[in-house]
mmCIF file of C-alpha atoms in Angstrom:
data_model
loop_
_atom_site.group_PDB
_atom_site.id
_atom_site.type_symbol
_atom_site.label_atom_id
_atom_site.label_comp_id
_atom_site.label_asym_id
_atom_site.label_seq_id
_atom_site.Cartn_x
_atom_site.Cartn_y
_atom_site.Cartn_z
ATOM 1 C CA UNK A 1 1.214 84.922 77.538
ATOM 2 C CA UNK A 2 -2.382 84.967 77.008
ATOM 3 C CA UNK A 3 -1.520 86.851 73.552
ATOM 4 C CA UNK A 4 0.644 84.003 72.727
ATOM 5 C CA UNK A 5 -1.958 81.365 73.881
ATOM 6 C CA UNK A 6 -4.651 83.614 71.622
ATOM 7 C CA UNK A 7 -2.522 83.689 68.441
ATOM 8 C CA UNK A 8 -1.651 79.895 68.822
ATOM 9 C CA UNK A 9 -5.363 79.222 68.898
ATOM 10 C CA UNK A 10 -6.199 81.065 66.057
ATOM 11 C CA UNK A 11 -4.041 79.423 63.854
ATOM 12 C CA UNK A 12 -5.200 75.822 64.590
ATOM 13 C CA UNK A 13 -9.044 77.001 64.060
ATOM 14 C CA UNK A 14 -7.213 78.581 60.767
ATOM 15 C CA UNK A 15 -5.445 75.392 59.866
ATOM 16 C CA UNK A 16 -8.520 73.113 60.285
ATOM 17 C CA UNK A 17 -10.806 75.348 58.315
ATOM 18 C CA UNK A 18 -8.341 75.329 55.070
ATOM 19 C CA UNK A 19 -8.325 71.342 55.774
ATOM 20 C CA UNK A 20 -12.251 71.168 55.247
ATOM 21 C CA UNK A 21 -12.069 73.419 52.390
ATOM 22 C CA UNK A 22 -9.504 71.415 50.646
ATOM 23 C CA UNK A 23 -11.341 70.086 47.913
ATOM 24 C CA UNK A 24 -12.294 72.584 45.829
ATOM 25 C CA UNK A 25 -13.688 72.386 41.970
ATOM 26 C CA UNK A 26 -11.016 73.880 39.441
ATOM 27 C CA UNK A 27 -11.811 75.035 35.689
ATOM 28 C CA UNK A 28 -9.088 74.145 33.224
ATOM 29 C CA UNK A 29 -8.289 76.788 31.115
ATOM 30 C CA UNK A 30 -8.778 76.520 27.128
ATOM 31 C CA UNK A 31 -6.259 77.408 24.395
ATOM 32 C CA UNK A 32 -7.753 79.280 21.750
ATOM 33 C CA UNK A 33 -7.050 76.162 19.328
ATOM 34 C CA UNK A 34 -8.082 73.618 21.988
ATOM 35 C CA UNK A 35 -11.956 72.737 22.619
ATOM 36 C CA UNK A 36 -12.209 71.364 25.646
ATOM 37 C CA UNK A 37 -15.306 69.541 26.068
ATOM 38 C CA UNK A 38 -16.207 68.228 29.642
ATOM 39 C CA UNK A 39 -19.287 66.523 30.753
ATOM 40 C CA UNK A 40 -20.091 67.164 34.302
ATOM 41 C CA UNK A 41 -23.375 65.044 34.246
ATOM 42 C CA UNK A 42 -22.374 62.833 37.121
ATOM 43 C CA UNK A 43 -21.187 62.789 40.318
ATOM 44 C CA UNK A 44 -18.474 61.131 39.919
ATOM 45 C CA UNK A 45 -16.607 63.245 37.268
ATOM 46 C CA UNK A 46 -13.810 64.119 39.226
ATOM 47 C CA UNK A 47 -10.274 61.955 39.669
ATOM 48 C CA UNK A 48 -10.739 62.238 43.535
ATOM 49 C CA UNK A 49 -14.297 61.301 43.551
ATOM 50 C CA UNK A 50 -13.681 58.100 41.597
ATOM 51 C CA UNK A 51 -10.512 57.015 43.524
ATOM 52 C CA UNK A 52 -12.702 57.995 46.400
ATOM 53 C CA UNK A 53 -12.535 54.873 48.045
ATOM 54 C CA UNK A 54 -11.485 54.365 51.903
ATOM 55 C CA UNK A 55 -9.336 51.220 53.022
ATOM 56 C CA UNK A 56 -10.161 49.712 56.326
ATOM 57 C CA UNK A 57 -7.071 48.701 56.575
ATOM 58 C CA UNK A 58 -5.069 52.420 56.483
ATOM 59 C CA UNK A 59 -7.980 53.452 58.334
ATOM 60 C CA UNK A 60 -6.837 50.868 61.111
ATOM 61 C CA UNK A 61 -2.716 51.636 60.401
ATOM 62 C CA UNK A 62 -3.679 55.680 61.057
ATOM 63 C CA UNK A 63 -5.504 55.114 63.971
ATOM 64 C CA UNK A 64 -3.064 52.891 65.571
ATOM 65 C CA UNK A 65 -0.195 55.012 64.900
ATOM 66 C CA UNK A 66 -1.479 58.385 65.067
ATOM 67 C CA UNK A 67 -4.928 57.907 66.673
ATOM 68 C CA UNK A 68 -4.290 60.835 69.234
ATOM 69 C CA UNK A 69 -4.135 63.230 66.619
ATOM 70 C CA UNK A 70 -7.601 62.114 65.074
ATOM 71 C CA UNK A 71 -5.753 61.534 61.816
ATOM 72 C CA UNK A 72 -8.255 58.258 61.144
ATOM 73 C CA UNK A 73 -11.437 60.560 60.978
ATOM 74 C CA UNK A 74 -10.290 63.244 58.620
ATOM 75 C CA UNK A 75 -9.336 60.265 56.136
ATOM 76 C CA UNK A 76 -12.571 58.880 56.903
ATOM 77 C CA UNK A 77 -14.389 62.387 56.432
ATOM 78 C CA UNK A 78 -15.164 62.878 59.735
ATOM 79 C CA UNK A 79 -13.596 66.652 59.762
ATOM 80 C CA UNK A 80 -15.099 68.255 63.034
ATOM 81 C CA UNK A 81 -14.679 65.269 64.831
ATOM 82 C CA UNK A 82 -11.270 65.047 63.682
ATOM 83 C CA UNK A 83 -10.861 68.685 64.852
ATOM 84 C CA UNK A 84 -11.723 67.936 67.853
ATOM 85 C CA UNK A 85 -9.680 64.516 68.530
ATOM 86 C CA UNK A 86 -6.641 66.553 67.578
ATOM 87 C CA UNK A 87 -7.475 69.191 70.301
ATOM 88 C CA UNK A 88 -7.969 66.426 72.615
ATOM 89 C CA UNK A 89 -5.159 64.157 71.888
ATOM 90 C CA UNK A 90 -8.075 61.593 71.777
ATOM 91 C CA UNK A 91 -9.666 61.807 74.266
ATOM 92 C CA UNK A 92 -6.556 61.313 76.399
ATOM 93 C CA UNK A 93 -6.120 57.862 74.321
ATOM 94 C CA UNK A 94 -9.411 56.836 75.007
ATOM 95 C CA UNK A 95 -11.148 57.794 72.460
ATOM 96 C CA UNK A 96 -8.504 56.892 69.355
ATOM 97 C CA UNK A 97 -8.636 52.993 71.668
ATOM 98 C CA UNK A 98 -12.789 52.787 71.192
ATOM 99 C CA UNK A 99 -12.006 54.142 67.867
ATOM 100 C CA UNK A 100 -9.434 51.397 66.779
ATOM 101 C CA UNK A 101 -11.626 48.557 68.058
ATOM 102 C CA UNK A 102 -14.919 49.908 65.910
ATOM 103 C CA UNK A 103 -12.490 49.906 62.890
ATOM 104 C CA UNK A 104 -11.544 46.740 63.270
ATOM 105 C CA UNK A 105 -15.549 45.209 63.976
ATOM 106 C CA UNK A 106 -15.985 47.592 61.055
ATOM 107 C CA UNK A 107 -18.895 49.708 62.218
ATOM 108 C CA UNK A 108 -16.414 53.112 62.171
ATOM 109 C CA UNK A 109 -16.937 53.274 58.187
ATOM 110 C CA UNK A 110 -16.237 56.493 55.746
ATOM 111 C CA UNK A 111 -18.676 59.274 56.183
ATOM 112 C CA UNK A 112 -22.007 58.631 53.776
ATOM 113 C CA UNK A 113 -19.987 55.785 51.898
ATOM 114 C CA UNK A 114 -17.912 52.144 52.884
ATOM 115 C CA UNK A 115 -14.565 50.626 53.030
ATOM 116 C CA UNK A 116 -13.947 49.354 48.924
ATOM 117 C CA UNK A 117 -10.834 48.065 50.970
ATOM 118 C CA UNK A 118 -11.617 45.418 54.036
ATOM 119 C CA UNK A 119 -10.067 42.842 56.127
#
């Protein structure tokens, strides 16, 4: 049993490390008659960094619907507490409820960024 109980943690501290590393940069590979010529000068060179943008209003769908599993704060960056909402079931509910109402007064807002997306 505790074997079981061992193995079963592993695997979610497994699982939310690969979510963190998600994002990951990728080099496209050249043809040999194909220049590719990429600028990398800003920040913001990437598709998912430009689409980037949160919506308070998914933010406030996820957390009603699946607030218990801490859904709302990976989509809002929030990984570790995420992590630990999902191990927690929120808190017992409590946590995902205080979470819903500061999404909706809108002072819950993306991690180092804000909604492009609000009420």
């Amino acid at each position: 049993m505790k074997f079981k109980l061992f193995l079963m943690a592993l695997l979610v501290t497994l699982g939310a490390l690969t979510v963190s590393y998600a994002s990951f940069p990728v080099q496209r590979a050249a043809d040999n008659n194909v220049t590719v010529v990429e600028s990398n000068d800003d920040d913001l060179s990437s598709p998912a960094a430009v689409g980037g943008g949160k919506s308070q209003i998914i933010a406030l769908i996820l957390c009603a619907l699946v607030g218990g599993l801490g859904v709302h704060r990976f989509y809002l960056g929030y990984t570790w507490q995420g992590i630990v909402q999902l191990l927690t079931l929120g808190g017992c509910g409590v946590w995902s409820l205080i979470d819903l109402i500061r999404i909706i007064t809108g002072s819950l807002e993306p991690k180092n960024d804000s909604y492009t997306t609000t009420f």
